Short mmCIF file of C-alpha atoms and ligand atoms in Angstrom, two decimals:
data_model
loop_
_atom_site.label_atom_id
_atom_site.label_comp_id
_atom_site.label_asym_id
_atom_site.label_seq_id
_atom_site.Cartn_x
_atom_site.Cartn_y
_atom_site.Cartn_z
CA MET A 42 -26.07 -0.93 -70.41
CA ILE A 43 -26.08 0.76 -66.91
CA CYS A 44 -28.87 3.26 -65.80
CA LEU A 45 -28.86 5.65 -63.00
CA GLY A 46 -32.31 6.57 -61.66
CA ILE A 47 -33.46 9.66 -59.74
CA GLU A 48 -36.49 9.57 -57.50
CA SER A 49 -37.83 12.86 -56.04
CA THR A 50 -41.60 12.82 -56.25
CA ALA A 51 -42.22 13.72 -52.52
CA HIS A 52 -40.39 13.00 -49.22
CA THR A 53 -37.69 10.76 -50.78
CA PHE A 54 -34.55 11.66 -52.72
CA GLY A 55 -33.27 8.37 -53.99
CA ILE A 56 -30.67 7.20 -56.50
CA GLY A 57 -30.65 3.69 -57.87
CA ILE A 58 -28.22 1.99 -60.37
CA ILE A 59 -29.14 -1.09 -62.26
CA ASP A 60 -27.89 -2.89 -65.40
CA SER A 61 -29.98 -4.16 -68.29
CA ASN A 62 -29.86 -7.70 -66.93
CA GLY A 63 -31.78 -6.44 -63.87
CA LYS A 64 -28.75 -6.62 -61.58
CA VAL A 65 -29.15 -4.27 -58.70
CA LEU A 66 -25.89 -2.20 -58.37
CA ALA A 67 -26.96 0.42 -55.75
CA ASN A 68 -30.06 1.73 -54.03
CA VAL A 69 -29.50 4.73 -51.75
CA ILE A 70 -32.53 6.45 -50.15
CA ASP A 71 -32.45 9.86 -48.27
CA GLY A 72 -35.84 11.04 -46.89
CA TYR A 73 -36.99 14.42 -45.81
CA LYS A 74 -38.44 14.19 -42.26
CA THR A 75 -40.42 16.41 -40.05
CA LYS A 76 -41.59 15.77 -36.45
CA SER A 77 -45.33 15.94 -37.38
CA GLY A 78 -44.83 13.86 -40.46
CA GLY A 79 -46.27 16.44 -42.86
CA ILE A 80 -44.69 17.69 -46.00
CA VAL A 81 -43.79 21.36 -46.73
CA PRO A 82 -43.08 21.24 -50.51
CA ASN A 83 -40.45 23.96 -50.47
CA LYS A 84 -38.65 22.27 -47.37
CA ALA A 85 -38.77 18.85 -49.16
CA ALA A 86 -37.26 20.40 -52.24
CA GLU A 87 -34.58 22.06 -50.11
CA HIS A 88 -33.86 18.77 -48.57
CA HIS A 89 -33.41 17.20 -52.08
CA VAL A 90 -31.08 19.97 -53.18
CA ASP A 91 -28.92 19.59 -50.01
CA VAL A 92 -28.57 15.71 -50.38
CA CYS A 93 -28.49 15.49 -54.11
CA ASP A 94 -24.71 15.39 -54.80
CA LYS A 95 -23.86 13.21 -51.67
CA THR A 96 -26.62 10.64 -52.56
CA ILE A 97 -25.34 10.31 -56.22
CA LYS A 98 -21.76 9.92 -54.95
CA LYS A 99 -22.79 7.36 -52.41
CA ALA A 100 -24.73 5.24 -54.95
CA LEU A 101 -21.81 5.41 -57.42
CA ASP A 102 -19.44 4.32 -54.61
CA ASN A 103 -21.66 1.50 -53.62
CA ALA A 104 -21.84 0.37 -57.24
CA ASN A 105 -18.12 0.74 -57.58
CA LEU A 106 -18.57 2.84 -60.51
CA THR A 107 -17.81 6.49 -61.73
CA ILE A 108 -20.35 8.69 -63.63
CA LYS A 109 -18.49 7.81 -66.83
CA ASP A 110 -19.73 4.33 -66.57
CA ILE A 111 -23.40 5.37 -66.61
CA ASP A 112 -25.11 4.94 -70.04
CA LEU A 113 -28.54 6.35 -69.32
CA ILE A 114 -30.04 8.77 -66.87
CA SER A 115 -33.67 8.23 -65.75
CA TYR A 116 -35.72 10.40 -63.50
CA SER A 117 -39.37 10.66 -62.10
CA ALA A 118 -41.34 13.02 -64.34
CA SER A 119 -44.76 12.33 -62.95
CA PRO A 120 -46.81 12.31 -60.79
CA GLY A 121 -45.68 14.18 -57.72
CA ILE A 122 -45.12 17.48 -56.03
CA GLY A 123 -43.88 20.08 -58.60
CA THR A 124 -41.08 21.70 -56.53
CA CYS A 125 -39.76 18.20 -55.58
CA LEU A 126 -40.04 16.73 -59.00
CA ARG A 127 -38.06 19.72 -60.45
CA ILE A 128 -35.09 19.03 -58.36
CA GLY A 129 -34.82 15.43 -59.62
CA ALA A 130 -35.29 16.66 -63.29
CA MET A 131 -32.71 19.35 -62.85
CA ALA A 132 -30.10 16.98 -61.47
CA ALA A 133 -30.86 14.48 -64.27
CA ARG A 134 -30.49 17.18 -66.90
CA SER A 135 -27.21 18.46 -65.51
CA LEU A 136 -25.72 14.99 -65.32
CA ALA A 137 -27.01 14.26 -68.91
CA LEU A 138 -25.56 17.56 -70.32
CA LEU A 139 -22.25 17.39 -68.61
CA HIS A 140 -21.54 13.71 -69.50
CA ASN A 141 -23.32 13.62 -72.80
CA THR A 142 -25.69 10.84 -71.52
CA PRO A 143 -29.13 10.00 -72.92
CA ILE A 144 -31.96 10.96 -70.53
CA ILE A 145 -35.44 9.75 -69.93
CA GLY A 146 -38.35 10.90 -67.69
CA ILE A 147 -40.76 8.18 -66.49
CA ASN A 148 -43.92 7.73 -64.44
CA HIS A 149 -43.36 6.87 -60.81
CA CYS A 150 -46.51 4.68 -60.24
CA ILE A 151 -45.61 2.40 -63.23
CA ALA A 152 -42.13 2.17 -61.86
CA HIS A 153 -43.52 0.61 -58.63
CA LEU A 154 -45.18 -2.06 -60.85
CA GLU A 155 -42.18 -2.78 -63.14
CA ILE A 156 -39.75 -3.19 -60.11
CA GLY A 157 -42.13 -5.73 -58.65
CA ARG A 158 -42.24 -7.64 -61.87
CA LEU A 159 -38.36 -7.67 -62.10
CA LEU A 160 -37.91 -8.74 -58.47
CA THR A 161 -40.68 -11.35 -58.14
CA ASN A 162 -41.84 -14.10 -60.44
CA ALA A 163 -44.97 -12.12 -61.17
CA LYS A 164 -45.55 -11.97 -64.97
CA ASP A 165 -48.77 -9.98 -65.39
CA PRO A 166 -50.06 -8.99 -62.05
CA VAL A 167 -52.71 -6.66 -60.73
CA LEU A 168 -50.82 -4.03 -58.63
CA LEU A 169 -52.16 -2.87 -55.31
CA TYR A 170 -50.26 0.34 -55.01
CA ALA A 171 -50.63 1.54 -51.46
CA SER A 172 -48.39 4.39 -50.50
CA GLY A 173 -48.46 7.69 -48.74
CA ALA A 174 -50.25 9.82 -51.31
CA ASN A 175 -51.48 7.15 -53.66
CA THR A 176 -53.84 4.23 -53.37
CA GLN A 177 -54.64 2.62 -56.70
CA ILE A 178 -55.50 -0.85 -58.13
CA ILE A 179 -53.55 -0.97 -61.48
CA ALA A 180 -53.47 -3.61 -64.18
CA TYR A 181 -52.20 -3.97 -67.80
CA GLU A 182 -54.91 -3.91 -70.46
CA GLY A 183 -55.01 -2.84 -74.05
CA GLU A 184 -51.37 -1.35 -74.11
CA LYS A 185 -51.90 0.75 -70.98
CA TYR A 186 -51.66 0.30 -67.23
CA ARG A 187 -55.33 0.98 -66.30
CA VAL A 188 -56.46 2.30 -62.96
CA PHE A 189 -59.32 -0.03 -61.98
CA GLY A 190 -59.99 1.52 -58.60
CA GLU A 191 -58.55 4.22 -56.39
CA THR A 192 -59.04 6.34 -53.24
CA LEU A 193 -61.65 9.01 -53.65
CA ASP A 194 -59.84 11.23 -51.07
CA ILE A 195 -56.65 10.67 -49.19
CA GLY A 196 -54.01 7.99 -49.70
CA ILE A 197 -53.99 5.10 -47.32
CA GLY A 198 -50.45 6.03 -46.06
CA ASN A 199 -51.66 9.64 -45.34
CA PHE A 200 -54.57 8.20 -43.60
CA LEU A 201 -52.31 6.07 -41.34
CA ASP A 202 -50.12 9.05 -40.67
CA SER A 203 -52.95 11.30 -39.78
CA PHE A 204 -54.48 8.67 -37.48
CA ALA A 205 -51.14 8.17 -35.76
CA ARG A 206 -50.83 11.88 -35.28
CA GLU A 207 -54.30 11.87 -33.52
CA LEU A 208 -53.19 8.94 -31.30
CA GLU A 209 -50.00 10.89 -30.64
CA VAL A 210 -47.79 7.82 -31.35
CA GLY A 211 -45.28 9.45 -33.74
CA PHE A 212 -44.28 9.45 -37.39
CA PRO A 213 -44.25 7.61 -39.78
CA GLY A 214 -47.65 6.32 -38.64
CA GLY A 215 -47.83 3.05 -40.59
CA PRO A 216 -45.25 0.84 -38.87
CA LEU A 217 -46.26 2.25 -35.38
CA ILE A 218 -49.87 1.46 -36.00
CA GLU A 219 -48.82 -2.01 -37.18
CA LYS A 220 -46.98 -2.57 -33.83
CA TYR A 221 -49.96 -1.50 -31.67
CA ALA A 222 -52.37 -3.45 -33.81
CA SER A 223 -50.42 -6.69 -33.28
CA LYS A 224 -51.52 -6.30 -29.55
CA GLY A 225 -55.07 -5.40 -30.24
CA LYS A 226 -57.80 -8.10 -29.53
CA LYS A 227 -61.18 -6.54 -29.75
CA TYR A 228 -62.64 -5.43 -33.07
CA ILE A 229 -64.44 -2.16 -32.95
CA GLU A 230 -66.90 -1.64 -35.69
CA LEU A 231 -65.84 1.25 -38.16
CA PRO A 232 -67.25 2.71 -41.29
CA TYR A 233 -66.29 0.38 -44.28
CA VAL A 234 -66.38 2.51 -47.48
CA VAL A 235 -66.04 0.79 -50.83
CA LYS A 236 -67.92 2.46 -53.70
CA GLY A 237 -67.82 0.18 -56.75
CA MET A 238 -64.03 -0.13 -57.33
CA ASP A 239 -63.12 2.96 -55.32
CA ILE A 240 -62.51 3.50 -51.66
CA SER A 241 -62.54 6.39 -49.26
CA PHE A 242 -60.83 7.01 -45.82
CA GLY A 243 -62.04 10.53 -44.94
CA GLY A 244 -65.14 9.50 -43.03
CA LEU A 245 -63.24 6.67 -41.37
CA LEU A 246 -60.59 9.20 -40.07
CA THR A 247 -63.32 11.42 -38.61
CA ASN A 248 -64.98 8.51 -36.93
CA LEU A 249 -61.66 7.39 -35.42
CA LYS A 250 -60.96 10.87 -34.19
CA GLN A 251 -64.30 10.87 -32.31
CA LYS A 252 -63.48 7.43 -30.85
CA ILE A 253 -60.05 8.71 -29.66
CA LYS A 254 -61.63 11.74 -27.99
CA SER A 255 -64.24 9.60 -26.24
CA GLY A 256 -61.43 7.87 -24.35
CA ASN A 257 -63.53 4.76 -24.35
CA HIS A 258 -61.13 2.60 -26.44
CA LYS A 259 -57.75 1.08 -26.05
CA LYS A 260 -55.01 2.39 -28.45
CA GLU A 261 -54.25 -1.20 -29.46
CA ASP A 262 -57.85 -2.14 -30.22
CA LEU A 263 -58.34 1.06 -32.43
CA CYS A 264 -55.16 0.30 -34.35
CA TYR A 265 -56.20 -3.34 -34.82
CA SER A 266 -59.66 -2.40 -35.91
CA ALA A 267 -58.47 0.28 -38.28
CA GLN A 268 -56.04 -1.98 -39.94
CA GLU A 269 -58.51 -4.88 -40.25
CA THR A 270 -61.02 -2.40 -41.89
CA ILE A 271 -58.86 -0.59 -44.35
CA PHE A 272 -56.94 -3.63 -45.51
CA ALA A 273 -60.10 -5.55 -46.01
CA MET A 274 -61.34 -2.64 -48.30
CA LEU A 275 -58.11 -2.86 -50.24
CA ILE A 276 -58.27 -6.62 -50.64
CA GLU A 277 -62.03 -6.55 -51.69
CA VAL A 278 -61.24 -4.25 -54.66
CA SER A 279 -58.03 -6.11 -55.49
CA GLU A 280 -60.00 -9.30 -55.70
CA ARG A 281 -62.69 -7.81 -57.90
CA ALA A 282 -59.89 -6.52 -60.24
CA LEU A 283 -58.31 -9.94 -60.40
CA ALA A 284 -61.71 -11.48 -61.27
CA HIS A 285 -62.53 -8.73 -63.82
CA CYS A 286 -59.25 -8.94 -65.66
CA GLY A 287 -58.94 -12.74 -65.50
CA LYS A 288 -55.49 -12.37 -63.85
CA ASN A 289 -54.08 -14.65 -61.20
CA GLU A 290 -51.26 -12.63 -59.64
CA LEU A 291 -51.43 -9.84 -57.15
CA LEU A 292 -48.46 -7.61 -56.50
CA LEU A 293 -48.16 -5.30 -53.50
CA GLY A 294 -46.34 -2.01 -53.84
CA GLY A 295 -45.81 1.32 -52.07
CA GLY A 296 -44.67 1.99 -48.45
CA VAL A 297 -47.95 0.38 -46.91
CA ALA A 298 -47.03 -2.79 -48.69
CA CYS A 299 -44.36 -3.22 -45.95
CA ASN A 300 -47.16 -4.10 -43.61
CA LYS A 301 -47.13 -7.81 -42.73
CA ARG A 302 -50.87 -8.02 -41.91
CA LEU A 303 -51.73 -6.58 -45.40
CA GLN A 304 -49.39 -9.07 -46.98
CA GLU A 305 -50.97 -11.91 -44.93
CA MET A 306 -54.57 -10.85 -46.03
CA ALA A 307 -53.36 -10.69 -49.66
CA GLU A 308 -51.96 -14.18 -49.41
CA GLN A 309 -55.07 -15.53 -47.91
CA MET A 310 -57.42 -14.04 -50.44
CA CYS A 311 -55.20 -15.25 -53.40
CA LYS A 312 -54.90 -18.61 -51.90
CA GLU A 313 -58.62 -18.99 -51.72
CA ARG A 314 -59.10 -18.15 -55.46
CA GLY A 315 -56.09 -20.13 -56.74
CA ALA A 316 -54.05 -16.92 -57.34
CA LYS A 317 -50.61 -15.88 -56.03
CA SER A 318 -49.56 -12.86 -54.07
CA PHE A 319 -46.20 -11.19 -54.27
CA ALA A 320 -44.39 -8.52 -52.25
CA VAL A 321 -40.89 -7.08 -52.75
CA PRO A 322 -38.33 -6.29 -49.89
CA ASN A 323 -39.14 -3.15 -47.94
CA GLN A 324 -36.40 -0.92 -49.62
CA PHE A 325 -38.12 -1.46 -53.00
CA ASN A 326 -41.64 -0.93 -51.60
CA VAL A 327 -41.02 2.53 -50.46
CA ASP A 328 -40.09 5.28 -52.98
CA ASN A 329 -36.61 4.47 -54.41
CA GLY A 330 -34.34 5.38 -57.32
CA LEU A 331 -33.82 1.78 -58.51
CA MET A 332 -37.38 1.41 -59.73
CA ILE A 333 -36.93 4.67 -61.68
CA ALA A 334 -33.61 3.29 -63.10
CA TRP A 335 -35.27 -0.02 -64.14
CA LEU A 336 -38.33 1.57 -65.98
CA GLY A 337 -35.92 4.03 -67.61
CA LEU A 338 -33.94 1.05 -69.07
CA LEU A 339 -37.09 -0.73 -70.22
CA GLN A 340 -38.39 2.30 -72.06
CA TYR A 341 -35.00 3.18 -73.50
CA LYS A 342 -34.63 -0.30 -74.80
CA ALA A 343 -38.15 -0.17 -76.30
CA GLY A 344 -37.05 2.91 -78.33
CA ASP A 345 -38.45 5.77 -76.24
CA ARG A 346 -36.34 8.90 -76.50
CA VAL A 347 -36.55 12.38 -74.88
CA ASN A 348 -34.70 15.52 -76.05
CA ILE A 349 -32.78 17.05 -73.16
CA GLU A 350 -34.67 20.40 -73.83
CA LYS A 351 -37.90 18.66 -73.40
CA ALA A 352 -37.00 16.64 -70.44
CA GLY A 353 -39.49 18.31 -68.12
CA ILE A 354 -41.93 17.30 -65.37
CA ASP A 355 -45.69 16.70 -65.41
CA PRO A 356 -47.00 16.66 -61.81
CA TYR A 357 -50.58 15.54 -62.68
CA ARG A 358 -49.91 12.99 -65.42
CA ARG A 359 -51.71 9.72 -64.56
CA THR A 360 -50.79 6.20 -64.89
CA ASP A 361 -53.34 5.43 -67.70
CA GLN A 362 -52.13 8.28 -69.86
CA ILE A 363 -48.81 6.57 -70.55
CA LYS A 364 -48.55 4.44 -73.67
CA VAL A 365 -46.84 1.24 -72.62
CA THR A 366 -44.10 0.57 -75.38
CA TRP A 367 -42.02 -1.96 -73.63
CA ARG A 368 -44.45 -5.00 -73.15
P1 LIG B 230 -45.92 8.31 -53.00
O1 LIG B 230 -47.26 8.38 -52.42
O2 LIG B 230 -45.67 9.44 -53.88
O3 LIG B 230 -45.65 6.95 -53.67
P2 LIG B 230 -44.71 8.48 -50.27
O4 LIG B 230 -43.34 9.00 -49.95
O5 LIG B 230 -45.84 9.11 -49.77
O6 LIG B 230 -44.80 8.46 -51.84
P3 LIG B 230 -43.95 5.75 -49.63
O7 LIG B 230 -42.44 5.95 -49.44
O8 LIG B 230 -44.24 4.66 -50.69
O9 LIG B 230 -44.87 6.93 -49.87
O10 LIG B 230 -44.70 5.18 -48.32
C1 LIG B 230 -44.70 6.00 -47.27
C2 LIG B 230 -45.99 5.51 -46.43
O11 LIG B 230 -45.85 4.08 -46.08
C3 LIG B 230 -46.14 6.27 -45.10
O12 LIG B 230 -47.42 6.81 -45.02
C4 LIG B 230 -45.93 5.29 -43.96
O13 LIG B 230 -46.63 5.45 -42.83
C5 LIG B 230 -46.29 3.97 -44.75
N1 LIG B 230 -45.72 2.75 -44.14
C6 LIG B 230 -44.51 2.39 -44.04
N2 LIG B 230 -44.25 1.16 -43.48
C7 LIG B 230 -45.53 0.76 -43.16
C8 LIG B 230 -46.01 -0.35 -42.45
N3 LIG B 230 -45.26 -1.26 -41.96
N4 LIG B 230 -47.41 -0.51 -42.43
C9 LIG B 230 -48.27 0.43 -42.83
N5 LIG B 230 -47.79 1.57 -43.49
C10 LIG B 230 -46.48 1.75 -43.63
FE1 LIG B 231 -44.40 5.83 -54.56
#
């Protein structure tokens, strides 16, 4: 069985194609970009409309397939920006209707976790999901993926992008800050905000803005100190989730998981407690259609079915509201 997956929760329009053995056949990503790095929902949706057909065609060409070879269409139904999600759902419904293909709408956050389980040897990991808009610690317990901790305000990627904007270094902020941080030597003390299992970045961003304005600090040292602080916060709550759930695997996912320093800190923490840390190649960390295709297949094989008339979107549906039928 071959599934085509459509990702359109935010910036990215992505098409992935995968077979039921987990063989990756195509993964094409087309991102909406602005100079400032912000997102105007209507513009992002327009971008998705503009690139939809050519992205589908490119993915099919890369896989050496035609649309007739596709047995299942999967799309991101939740969570995300409504106007963006709607484009993916509409493309999925059109394909399903025209070609008489079954359709399935899935949860984007869980897709990050399932593609990680497929591409690494992780069996039952705690997921540290660190992306632009999302920052969550997720693990499987009692037939659901439970959120054990999360950001109380902005996502970690949005924090990095805003910090980069203040520093005037460009967009996307994460990789640029990583570059400056590697040259930083001096740790500047910053607010470290962990509340139980939750974390917060708002106060830290205000503090960094003041430090930039003061002109007393080197860009490199600020980037280094910011990274050390926020990643330590993530690693602390991840470690507590591992201990609480009695699990010994940590999986990194989301765009910020591309960061080598975060990967290194995760490996170090895991090593110290006899656990193992996993990360997937960058193209599967950022938002992508392949993970949507893979979760679609898992759910379909487990018997989940959606009527085409009911194949809608649910921008606010959370990870822990989905019943896991496929494990
Ligand atoms: P969502 O939050 O809906 O999952 P998104 O489009 O905001 O989607 P991703 O595509 O997962 O998120 O990731 C984008 C984020 O990852 C950006 O904020 C970017 O700055 C950050 N990022 C990318 N590479 C790195 C890196 N090397 N280090 C740190 N952050 C990075
Ligand atoms: Fe994502």
